[in-house]
Short mmCIF file of C-alpha atoms and ligand atoms in Angstrom, two decimals:
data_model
loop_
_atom_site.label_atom_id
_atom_site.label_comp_id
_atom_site.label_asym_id
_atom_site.label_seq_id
_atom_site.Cartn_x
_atom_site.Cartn_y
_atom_site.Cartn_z
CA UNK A 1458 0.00 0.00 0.00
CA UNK A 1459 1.14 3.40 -0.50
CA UNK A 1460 1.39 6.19 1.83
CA UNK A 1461 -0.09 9.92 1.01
CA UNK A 1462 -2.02 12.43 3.07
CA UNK A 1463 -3.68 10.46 5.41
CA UNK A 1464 -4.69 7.10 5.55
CA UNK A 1465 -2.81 4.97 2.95
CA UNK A 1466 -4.65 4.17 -0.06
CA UNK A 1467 -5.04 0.52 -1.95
CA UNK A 1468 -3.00 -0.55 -5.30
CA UNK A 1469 -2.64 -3.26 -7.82
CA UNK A 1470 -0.14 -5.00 -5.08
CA UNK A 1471 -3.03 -5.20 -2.48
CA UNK A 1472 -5.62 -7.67 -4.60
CA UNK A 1473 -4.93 -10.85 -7.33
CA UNK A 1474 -6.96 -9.78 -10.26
CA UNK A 1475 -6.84 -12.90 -12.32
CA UNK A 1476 -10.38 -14.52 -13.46
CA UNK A 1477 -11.78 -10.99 -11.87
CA UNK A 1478 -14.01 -8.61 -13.87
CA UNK A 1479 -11.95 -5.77 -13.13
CA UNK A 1480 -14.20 -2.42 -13.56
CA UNK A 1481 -11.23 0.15 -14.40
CA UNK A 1482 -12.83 3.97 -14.51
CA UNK A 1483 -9.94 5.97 -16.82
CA UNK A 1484 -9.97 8.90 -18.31
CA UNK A 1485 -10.69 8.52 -21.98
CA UNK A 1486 -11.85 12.16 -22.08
CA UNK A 1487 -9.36 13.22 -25.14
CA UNK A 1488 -9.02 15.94 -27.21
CA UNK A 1489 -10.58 15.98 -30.78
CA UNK A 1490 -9.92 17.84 -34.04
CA UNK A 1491 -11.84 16.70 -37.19
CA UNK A 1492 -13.31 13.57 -35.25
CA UNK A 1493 -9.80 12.59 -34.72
CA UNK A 1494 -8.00 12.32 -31.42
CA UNK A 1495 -5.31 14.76 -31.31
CA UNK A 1496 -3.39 14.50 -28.28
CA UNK A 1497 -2.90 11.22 -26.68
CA UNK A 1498 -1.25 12.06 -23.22
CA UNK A 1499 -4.41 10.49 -21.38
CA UNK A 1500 -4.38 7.55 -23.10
CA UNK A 1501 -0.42 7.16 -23.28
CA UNK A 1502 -1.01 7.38 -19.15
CA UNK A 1503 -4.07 4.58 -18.73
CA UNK A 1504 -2.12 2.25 -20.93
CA UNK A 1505 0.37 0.81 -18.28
CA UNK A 1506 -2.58 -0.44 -16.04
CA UNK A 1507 -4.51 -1.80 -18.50
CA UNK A 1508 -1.95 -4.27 -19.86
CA UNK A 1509 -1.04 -5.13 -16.49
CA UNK A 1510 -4.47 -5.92 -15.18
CA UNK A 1511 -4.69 -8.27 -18.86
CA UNK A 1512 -1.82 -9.48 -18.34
CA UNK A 1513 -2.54 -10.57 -14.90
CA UNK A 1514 -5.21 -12.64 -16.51
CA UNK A 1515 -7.90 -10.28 -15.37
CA UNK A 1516 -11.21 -9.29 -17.58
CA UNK A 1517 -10.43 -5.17 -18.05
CA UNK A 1518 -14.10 -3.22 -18.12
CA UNK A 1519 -12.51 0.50 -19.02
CA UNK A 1520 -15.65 2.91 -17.77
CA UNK A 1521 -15.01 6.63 -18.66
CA UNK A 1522 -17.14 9.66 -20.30
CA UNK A 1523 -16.83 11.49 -23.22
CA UNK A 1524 -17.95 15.23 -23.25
CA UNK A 1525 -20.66 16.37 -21.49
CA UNK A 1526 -23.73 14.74 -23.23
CA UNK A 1527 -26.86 15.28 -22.13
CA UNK A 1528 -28.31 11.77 -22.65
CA UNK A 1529 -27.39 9.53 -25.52
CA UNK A 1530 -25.34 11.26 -27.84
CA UNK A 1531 -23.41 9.69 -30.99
CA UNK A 1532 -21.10 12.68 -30.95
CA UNK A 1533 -19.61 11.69 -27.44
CA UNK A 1534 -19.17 8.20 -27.94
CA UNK A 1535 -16.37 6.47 -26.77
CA UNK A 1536 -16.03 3.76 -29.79
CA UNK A 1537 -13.42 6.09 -31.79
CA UNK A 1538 -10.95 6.58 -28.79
CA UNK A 1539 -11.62 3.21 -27.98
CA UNK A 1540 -10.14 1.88 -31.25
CA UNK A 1541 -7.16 4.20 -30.74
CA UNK A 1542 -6.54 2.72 -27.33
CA UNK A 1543 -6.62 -0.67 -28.83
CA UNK A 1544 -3.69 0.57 -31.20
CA UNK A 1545 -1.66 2.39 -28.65
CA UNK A 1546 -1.90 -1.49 -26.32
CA UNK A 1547 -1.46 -3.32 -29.28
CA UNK A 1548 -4.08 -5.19 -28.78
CA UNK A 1549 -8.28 -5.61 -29.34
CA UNK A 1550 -10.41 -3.52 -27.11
CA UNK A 1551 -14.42 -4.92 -27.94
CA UNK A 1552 -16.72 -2.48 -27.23
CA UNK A 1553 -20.68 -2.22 -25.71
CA UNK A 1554 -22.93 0.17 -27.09
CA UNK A 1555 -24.45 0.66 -23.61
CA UNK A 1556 -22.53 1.16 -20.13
CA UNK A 1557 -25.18 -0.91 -18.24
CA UNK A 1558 -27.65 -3.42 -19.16
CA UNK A 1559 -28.16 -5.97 -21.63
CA UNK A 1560 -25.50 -5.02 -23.87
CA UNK A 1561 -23.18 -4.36 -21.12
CA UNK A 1562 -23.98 -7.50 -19.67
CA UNK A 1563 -23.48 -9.41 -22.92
CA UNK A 1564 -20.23 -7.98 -23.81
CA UNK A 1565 -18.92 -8.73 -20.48
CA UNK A 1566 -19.90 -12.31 -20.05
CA UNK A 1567 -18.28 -12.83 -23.18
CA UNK A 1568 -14.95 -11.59 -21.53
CA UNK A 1569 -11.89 -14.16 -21.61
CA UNK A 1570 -9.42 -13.92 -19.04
CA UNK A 1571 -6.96 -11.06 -20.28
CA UNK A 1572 -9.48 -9.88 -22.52
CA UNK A 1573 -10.19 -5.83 -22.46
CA UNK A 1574 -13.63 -4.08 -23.10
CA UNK A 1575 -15.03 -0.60 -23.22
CA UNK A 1576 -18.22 0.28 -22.17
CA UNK A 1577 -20.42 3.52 -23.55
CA UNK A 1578 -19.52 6.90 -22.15
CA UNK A 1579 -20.98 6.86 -18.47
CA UNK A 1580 -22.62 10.57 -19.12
CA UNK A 1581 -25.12 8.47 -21.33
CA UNK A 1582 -27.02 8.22 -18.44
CA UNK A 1583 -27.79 11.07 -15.94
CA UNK A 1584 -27.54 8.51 -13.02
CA UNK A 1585 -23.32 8.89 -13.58
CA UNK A 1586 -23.47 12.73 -12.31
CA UNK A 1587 -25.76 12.05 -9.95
CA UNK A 1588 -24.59 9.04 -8.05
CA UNK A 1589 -27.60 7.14 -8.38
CA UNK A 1590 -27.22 4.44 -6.16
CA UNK A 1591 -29.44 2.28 -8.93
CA UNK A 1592 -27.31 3.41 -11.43
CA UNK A 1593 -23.96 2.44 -9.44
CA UNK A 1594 -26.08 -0.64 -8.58
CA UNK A 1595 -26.44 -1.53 -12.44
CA UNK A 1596 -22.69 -1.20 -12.87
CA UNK A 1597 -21.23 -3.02 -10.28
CA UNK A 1598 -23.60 -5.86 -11.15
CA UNK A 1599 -21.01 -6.35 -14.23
CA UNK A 1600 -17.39 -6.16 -12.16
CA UNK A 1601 -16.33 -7.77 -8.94
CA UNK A 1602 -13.80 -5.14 -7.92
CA UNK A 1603 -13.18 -1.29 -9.02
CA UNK A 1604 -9.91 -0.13 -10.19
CA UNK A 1605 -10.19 3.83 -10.19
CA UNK A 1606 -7.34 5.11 -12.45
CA UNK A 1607 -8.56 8.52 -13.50
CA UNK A 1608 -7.27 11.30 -11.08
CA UNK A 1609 -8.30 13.82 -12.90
CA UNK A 1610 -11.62 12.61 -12.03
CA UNK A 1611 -10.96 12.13 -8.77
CA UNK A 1612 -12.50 15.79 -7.99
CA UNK A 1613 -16.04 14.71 -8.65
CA UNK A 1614 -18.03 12.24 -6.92
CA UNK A 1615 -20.08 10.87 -9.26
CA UNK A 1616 -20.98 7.05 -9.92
CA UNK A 1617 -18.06 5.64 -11.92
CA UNK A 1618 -15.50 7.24 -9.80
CA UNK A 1619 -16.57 7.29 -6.26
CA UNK A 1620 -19.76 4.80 -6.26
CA UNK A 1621 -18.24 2.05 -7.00
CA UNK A 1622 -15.76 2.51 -4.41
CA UNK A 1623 -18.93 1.78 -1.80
CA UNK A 1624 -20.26 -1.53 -3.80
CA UNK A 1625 -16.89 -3.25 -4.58
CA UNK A 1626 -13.39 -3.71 -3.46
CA UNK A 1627 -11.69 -0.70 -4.52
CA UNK A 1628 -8.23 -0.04 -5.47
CA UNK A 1629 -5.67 2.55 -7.44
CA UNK A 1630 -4.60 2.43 -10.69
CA UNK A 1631 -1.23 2.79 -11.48
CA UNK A 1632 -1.50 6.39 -13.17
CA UNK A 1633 -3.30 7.22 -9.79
CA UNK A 1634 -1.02 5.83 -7.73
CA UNK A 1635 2.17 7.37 -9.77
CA UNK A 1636 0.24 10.73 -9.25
CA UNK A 1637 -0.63 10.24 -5.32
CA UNK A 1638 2.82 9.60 -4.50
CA UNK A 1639 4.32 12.27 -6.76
CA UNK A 1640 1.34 15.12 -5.10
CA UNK A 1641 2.32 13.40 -1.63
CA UNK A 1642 5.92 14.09 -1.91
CA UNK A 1643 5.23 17.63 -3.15
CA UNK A 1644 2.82 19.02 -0.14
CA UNK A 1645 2.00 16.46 2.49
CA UNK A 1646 5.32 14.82 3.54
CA UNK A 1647 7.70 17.26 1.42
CA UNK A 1648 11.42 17.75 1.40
CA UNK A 1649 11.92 21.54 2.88
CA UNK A 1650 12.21 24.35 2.20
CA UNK A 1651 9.19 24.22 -0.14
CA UNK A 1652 8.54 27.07 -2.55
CA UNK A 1653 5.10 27.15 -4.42
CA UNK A 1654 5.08 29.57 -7.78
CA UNK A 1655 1.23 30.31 -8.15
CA UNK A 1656 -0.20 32.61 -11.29
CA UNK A 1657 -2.12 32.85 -14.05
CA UNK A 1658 -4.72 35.60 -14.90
CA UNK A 1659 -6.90 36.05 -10.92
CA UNK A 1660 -7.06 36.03 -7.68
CA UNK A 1661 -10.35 35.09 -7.45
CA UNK A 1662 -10.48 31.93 -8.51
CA UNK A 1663 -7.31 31.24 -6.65
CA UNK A 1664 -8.23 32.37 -3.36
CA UNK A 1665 -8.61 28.54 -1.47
CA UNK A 1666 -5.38 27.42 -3.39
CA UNK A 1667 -3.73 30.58 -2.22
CA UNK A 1668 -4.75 30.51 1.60
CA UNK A 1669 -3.83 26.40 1.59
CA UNK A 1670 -0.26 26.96 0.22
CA UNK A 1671 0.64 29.95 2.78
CA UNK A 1672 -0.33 27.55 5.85
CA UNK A 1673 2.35 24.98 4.00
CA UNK A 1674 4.89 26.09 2.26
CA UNK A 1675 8.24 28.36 3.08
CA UNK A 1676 7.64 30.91 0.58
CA UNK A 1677 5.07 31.63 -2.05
CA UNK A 1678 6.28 33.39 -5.92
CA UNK A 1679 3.20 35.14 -7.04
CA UNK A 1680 2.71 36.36 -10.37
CA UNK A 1681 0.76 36.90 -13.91
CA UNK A 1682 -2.55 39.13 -13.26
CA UNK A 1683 -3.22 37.88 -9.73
CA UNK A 1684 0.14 39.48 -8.63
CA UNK A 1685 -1.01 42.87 -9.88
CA UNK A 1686 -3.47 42.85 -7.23
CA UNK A 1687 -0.76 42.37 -4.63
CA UNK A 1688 1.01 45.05 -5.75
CA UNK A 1689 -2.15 47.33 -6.34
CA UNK A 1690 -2.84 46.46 -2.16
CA UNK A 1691 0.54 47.51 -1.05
CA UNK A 1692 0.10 50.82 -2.93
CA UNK A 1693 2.12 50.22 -5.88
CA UNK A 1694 0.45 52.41 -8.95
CA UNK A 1695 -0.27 49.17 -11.49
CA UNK A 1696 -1.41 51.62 -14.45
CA UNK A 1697 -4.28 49.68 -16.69
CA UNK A 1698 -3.04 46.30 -15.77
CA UNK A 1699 -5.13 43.45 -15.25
CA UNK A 1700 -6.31 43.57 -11.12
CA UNK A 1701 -8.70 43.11 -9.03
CA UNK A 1702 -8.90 45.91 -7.13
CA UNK A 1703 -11.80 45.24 -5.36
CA UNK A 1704 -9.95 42.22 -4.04
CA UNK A 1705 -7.08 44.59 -2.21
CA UNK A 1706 -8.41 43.50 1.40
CA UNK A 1707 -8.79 40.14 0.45
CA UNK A 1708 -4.87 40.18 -1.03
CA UNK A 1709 -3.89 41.84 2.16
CA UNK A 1710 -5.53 39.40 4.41
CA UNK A 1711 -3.39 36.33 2.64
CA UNK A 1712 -0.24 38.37 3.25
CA UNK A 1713 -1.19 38.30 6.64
CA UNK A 1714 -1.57 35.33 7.05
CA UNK A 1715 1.38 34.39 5.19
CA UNK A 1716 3.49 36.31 7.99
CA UNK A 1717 1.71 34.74 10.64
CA UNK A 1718 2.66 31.25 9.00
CA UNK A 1719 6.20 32.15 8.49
CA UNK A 1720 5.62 31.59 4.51
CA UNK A 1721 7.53 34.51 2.48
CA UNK A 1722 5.75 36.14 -0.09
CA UNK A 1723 7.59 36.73 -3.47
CA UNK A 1724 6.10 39.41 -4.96
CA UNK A 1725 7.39 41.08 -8.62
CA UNK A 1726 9.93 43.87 -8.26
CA UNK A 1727 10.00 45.35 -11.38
CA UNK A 1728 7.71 44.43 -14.54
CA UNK A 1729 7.72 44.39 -18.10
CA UNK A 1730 4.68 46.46 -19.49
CA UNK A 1731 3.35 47.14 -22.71
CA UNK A 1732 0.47 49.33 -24.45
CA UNK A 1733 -1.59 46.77 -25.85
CA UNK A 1734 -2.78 42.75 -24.88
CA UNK A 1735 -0.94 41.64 -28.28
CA UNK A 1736 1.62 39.77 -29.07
CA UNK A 1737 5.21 41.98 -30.43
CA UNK A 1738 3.60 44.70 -28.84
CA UNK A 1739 6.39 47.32 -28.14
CA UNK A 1740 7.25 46.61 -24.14
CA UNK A 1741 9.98 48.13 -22.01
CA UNK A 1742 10.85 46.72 -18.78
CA UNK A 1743 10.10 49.22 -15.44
CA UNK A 1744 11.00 49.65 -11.68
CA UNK A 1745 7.88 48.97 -9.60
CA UNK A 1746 7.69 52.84 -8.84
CA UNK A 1747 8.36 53.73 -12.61
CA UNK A 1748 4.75 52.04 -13.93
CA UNK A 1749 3.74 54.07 -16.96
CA UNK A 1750 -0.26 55.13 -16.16
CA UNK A 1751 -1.58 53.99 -19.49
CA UNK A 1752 0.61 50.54 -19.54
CA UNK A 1753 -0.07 47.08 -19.09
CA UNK A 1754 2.47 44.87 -16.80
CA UNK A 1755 2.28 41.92 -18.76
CA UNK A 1756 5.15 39.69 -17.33
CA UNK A 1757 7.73 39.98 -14.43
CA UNK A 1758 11.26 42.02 -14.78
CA UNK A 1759 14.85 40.80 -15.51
CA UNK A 1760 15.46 41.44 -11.85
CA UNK A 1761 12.08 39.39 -10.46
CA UNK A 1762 13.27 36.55 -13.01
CA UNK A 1763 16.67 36.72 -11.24
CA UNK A 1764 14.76 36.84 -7.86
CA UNK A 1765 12.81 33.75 -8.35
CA UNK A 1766 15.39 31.84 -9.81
CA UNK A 1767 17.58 32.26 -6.24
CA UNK A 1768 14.37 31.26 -4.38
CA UNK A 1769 13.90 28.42 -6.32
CA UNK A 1770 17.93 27.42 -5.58
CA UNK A 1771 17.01 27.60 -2.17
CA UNK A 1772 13.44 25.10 -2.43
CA UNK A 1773 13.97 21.33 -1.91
CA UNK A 1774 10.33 20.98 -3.15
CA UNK A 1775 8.28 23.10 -5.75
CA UNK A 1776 4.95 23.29 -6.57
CA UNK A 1777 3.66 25.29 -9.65
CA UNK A 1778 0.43 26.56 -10.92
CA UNK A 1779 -0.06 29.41 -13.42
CA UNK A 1780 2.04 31.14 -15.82
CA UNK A 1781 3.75 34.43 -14.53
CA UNK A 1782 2.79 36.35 -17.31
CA UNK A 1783 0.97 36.68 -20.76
CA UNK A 1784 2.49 33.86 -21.81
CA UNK A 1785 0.84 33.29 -25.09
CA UNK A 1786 2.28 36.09 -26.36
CA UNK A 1787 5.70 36.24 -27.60
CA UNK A 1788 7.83 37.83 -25.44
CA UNK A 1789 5.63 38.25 -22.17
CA UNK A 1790 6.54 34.15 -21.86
CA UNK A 1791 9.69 35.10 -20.68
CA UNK A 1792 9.38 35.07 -17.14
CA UNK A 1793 7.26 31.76 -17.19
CA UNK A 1794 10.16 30.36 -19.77
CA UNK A 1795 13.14 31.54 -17.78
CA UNK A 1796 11.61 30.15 -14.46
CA UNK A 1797 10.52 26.85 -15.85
CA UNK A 1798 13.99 26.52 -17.11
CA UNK A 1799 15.74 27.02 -13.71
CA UNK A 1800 13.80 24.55 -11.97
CA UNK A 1801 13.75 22.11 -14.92
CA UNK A 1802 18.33 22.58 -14.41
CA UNK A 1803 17.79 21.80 -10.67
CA UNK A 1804 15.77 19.01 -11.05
CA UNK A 1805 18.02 17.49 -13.31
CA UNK A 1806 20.77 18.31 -10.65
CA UNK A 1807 18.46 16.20 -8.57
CA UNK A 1808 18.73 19.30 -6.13
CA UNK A 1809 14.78 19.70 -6.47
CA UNK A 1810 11.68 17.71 -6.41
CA UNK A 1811 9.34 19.90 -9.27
CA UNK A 1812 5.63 19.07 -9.49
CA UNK A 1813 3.71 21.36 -11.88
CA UNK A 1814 -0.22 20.96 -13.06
CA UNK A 1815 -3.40 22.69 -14.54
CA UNK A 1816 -4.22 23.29 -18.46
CA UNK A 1817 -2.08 26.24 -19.22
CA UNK A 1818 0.85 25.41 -16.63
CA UNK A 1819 1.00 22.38 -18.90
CA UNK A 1820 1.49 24.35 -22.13
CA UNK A 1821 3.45 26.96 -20.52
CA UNK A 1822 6.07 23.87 -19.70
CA UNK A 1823 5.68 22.41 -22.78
CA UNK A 1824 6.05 26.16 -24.75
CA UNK A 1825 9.60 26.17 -22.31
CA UNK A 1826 10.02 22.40 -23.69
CA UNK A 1827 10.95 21.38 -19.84
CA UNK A 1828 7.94 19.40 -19.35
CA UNK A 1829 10.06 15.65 -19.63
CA UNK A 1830 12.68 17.60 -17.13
CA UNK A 1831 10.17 18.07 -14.20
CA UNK A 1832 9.63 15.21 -11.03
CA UNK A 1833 5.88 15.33 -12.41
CA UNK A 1834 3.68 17.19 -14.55
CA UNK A 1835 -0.31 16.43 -13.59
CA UNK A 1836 -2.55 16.40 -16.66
CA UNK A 1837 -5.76 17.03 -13.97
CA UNK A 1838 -6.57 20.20 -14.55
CA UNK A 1839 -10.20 20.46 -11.53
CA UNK A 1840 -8.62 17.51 -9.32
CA UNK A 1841 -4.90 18.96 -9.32
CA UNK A 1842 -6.22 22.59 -8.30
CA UNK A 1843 -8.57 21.33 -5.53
CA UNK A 1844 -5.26 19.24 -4.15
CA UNK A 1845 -3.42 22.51 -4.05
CA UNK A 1846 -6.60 24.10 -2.39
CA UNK A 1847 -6.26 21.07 0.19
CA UNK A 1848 -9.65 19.78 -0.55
CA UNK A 1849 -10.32 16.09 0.10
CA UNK A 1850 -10.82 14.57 -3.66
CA UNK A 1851 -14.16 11.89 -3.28
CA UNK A 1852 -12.50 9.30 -5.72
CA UNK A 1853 -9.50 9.07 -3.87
CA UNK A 1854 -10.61 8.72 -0.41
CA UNK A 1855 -13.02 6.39 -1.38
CA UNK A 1856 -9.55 4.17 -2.08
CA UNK A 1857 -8.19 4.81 1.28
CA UNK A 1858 -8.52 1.86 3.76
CA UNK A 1859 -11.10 2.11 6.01
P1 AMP B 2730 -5.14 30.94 -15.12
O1 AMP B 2730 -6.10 30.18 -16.00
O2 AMP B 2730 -5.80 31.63 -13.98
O3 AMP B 2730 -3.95 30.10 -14.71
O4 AMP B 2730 -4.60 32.14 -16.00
C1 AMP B 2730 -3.81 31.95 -17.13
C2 AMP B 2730 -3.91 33.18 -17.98
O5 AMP B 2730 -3.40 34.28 -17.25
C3 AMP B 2730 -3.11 33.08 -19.23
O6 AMP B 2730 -3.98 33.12 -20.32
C4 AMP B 2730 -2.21 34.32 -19.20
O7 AMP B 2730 -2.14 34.97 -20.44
C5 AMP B 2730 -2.92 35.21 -18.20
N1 AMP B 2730 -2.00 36.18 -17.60
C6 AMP B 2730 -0.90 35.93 -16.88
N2 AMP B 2730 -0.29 37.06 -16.54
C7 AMP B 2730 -1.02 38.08 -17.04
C8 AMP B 2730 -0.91 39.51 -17.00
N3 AMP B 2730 0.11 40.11 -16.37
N4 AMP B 2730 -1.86 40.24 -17.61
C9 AMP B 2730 -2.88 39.63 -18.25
N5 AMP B 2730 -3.05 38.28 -18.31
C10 AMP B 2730 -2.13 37.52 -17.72
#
């Protein structure tokens, strides 16, 4: 079993999975251009525990959704990315045109040990959302024990990835268990001193994440939009940049907080700003008291770039969340790139432990092509934000033993 947070949680080495109907919830939810799947990362990451379980002998049941349907929809079915998964294993994958029932059932009996199967997208039927307990009733009628392999799930308790955790024996998958221990090592049981570089466009719908990380880490890098509002609190004169102003008390309150926790917080100290939210635009780089009134800060300064790459010498552990500027737009990426690269060096150096998640952190590592240099790089974009906001995640401590 493997240790995290609290209570440890069950694995693949805890149970003997041959002859079982193993129901294994993934994430199959892909990206699509052109009714073709265009980025495979999620399916690249269920892969290792479904040839395992096969090879173990077991019968693999993959549950997932698709989209957000509302009821049957052809458009969100799972049959095209289920025929892509059977290339990327190398081997077939049958397929039910129903996640429960008769043609559930049917495709299931017919299950061989080592055989795989995919069931329907689970948003088919509005019982999935809601954990209806018939609904979770009707699927664990086709599996003796539930594999949950689909952190980025994890966030949402809905039938096919917390249910079944109450009807059957219930256990990680190895992409969950890989990302447990990696999010473990990062915040609950870390190496210290831990730094955490939050940013991205607001504080607003940062706030829990924010108020979490100052209670646990040893100093907290704020930047992109949300930092404006720091600076806007403490009096600096931000010009047209993107802040929530309204939001000054609220900034002020996490600073004091941060004190009383002993948590340093790295604010910019000077600030590249520009005249207009476009890429090339004409940008000049300015002292914190130098802000032109009509500008836009859209990235940190040469000397806050040189400031966070000393703090992040200093980290054992760091955990990353937002970009620290406009990154989309060549050059404001240069703080985000030039940060991303120093802890990608020191990782190598094995001198840091670097976990880094949500949607555009992931592009913003991939833009700096560190991603492959980092400890680990969550795909989760919900789940991995309400683990930095500290929040219990249902389909995870539905795993833990009781
Ligand atoms: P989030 O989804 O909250 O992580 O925010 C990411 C977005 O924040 C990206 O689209 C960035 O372009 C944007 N962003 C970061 N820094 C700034 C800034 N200084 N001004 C405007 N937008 C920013």
């Amino acid at each position: 079993m493997s240790p995290t947070t609290s209570k440890p949680f069950r694995t693949l080495d805890d149970v003997d999975v041959a002859g079982k109907r193993v129901l294994l919830r993934v994430d199959l939810n892909v990206p699509m251009e052109n009714g073709k799947v265009s980025d495979l990362t999620r399916l690249e990451r269920v892969a290792p525990t479904i040839t395992e379980i096969a090879d173990k002998g077991g019968k693999v049941i993959l549950l997932a959704h698709f989209g957000r349907p509302k009821g049957h929809d052809a458009k969100d079915s799972l049959q095209p990315v289920a025929a892509v998964l059977a290339q990327l294993v190398k081997r077939p994958i049958a397929f039910a045109a129903d996640c429960i029932g008769e043609p559930a059932e049917q495709a299931v009996a017919a299950l061989r040990n080592g055989d795989i199967l995919c069931l329907e997208n689970t948003r088919f039927h509005p019982g999935e959302e809601k954990n209806d307990p018939a609904f979770v009733a009707a699927l664990a009628a086709l599996g003796d024990i539930w594999v949950n392999d689909a952190f980025s799930a994890a966030h949402r308790a809905h039938a096919s990835t917390e249910g079944l955790g109450h009807k059957l024996p219930a256990y990680a998958g190895r992409t969950m268990q890989a990302e447990l221990d990696a999010l473990g090592k990062a915040l609950d049981h870390p190496a210290k001193p831990v730094v955490a570089i939050v940013g991205g466009a607001k504080v607003s719908t940062k706030l829990d994440l924010l108020e979490n990380l100052v209670a646990k880490v040893d100093a907290l890098v704020i930047g992109g939009g949300m930092a404006n509002t720091f600076l806007h609190a403490q009096g600096v004169k931000i010009g047209k940049s993107l802040a929530e102003k309204d939001l000054a008390p609220t900034a002020r309150r996490i600073m004091d907080k941060a004190e009383a926790a002993n948590c340093a917080i790295i604010l910019p100290v000077d600030a590249v700003v520009a005249y207009h939210f476009e890429a090339n635009a004409p940008s000049h780089a300015y002292g914190l008291d130098a802000i032109p009134p009509d500008g836009m800060i859209l990235d940190v300064g040469p000397q806050s770039i040189a400031r966070i790459g000393a703090v992040i010498d200093d980290a054992a552990t760091l955990v990353w969340n937002g970009p620290l500027g406009a990154f989309e737009l060549n050059p404001f990426d240069k703080g985000t790139v030039a940060a991303a690269r120093h802890a990608a060096a020191r990782t190598k150096a094995k001198k840091l432990v670097s976990v880094a998640g949500g949607g555009d952190t992931v592009a913003a590592l991939n833009q700096a092509k560190v991603a492959d240099a980092f400890t680990y790089i969550s795909t989760a974009g919900g789940a991995f934000l309400e683990w930095m906001e500290g929040k219990p995640l249902p389909g995870v401590e539905v795993l833990r033993t009781k």
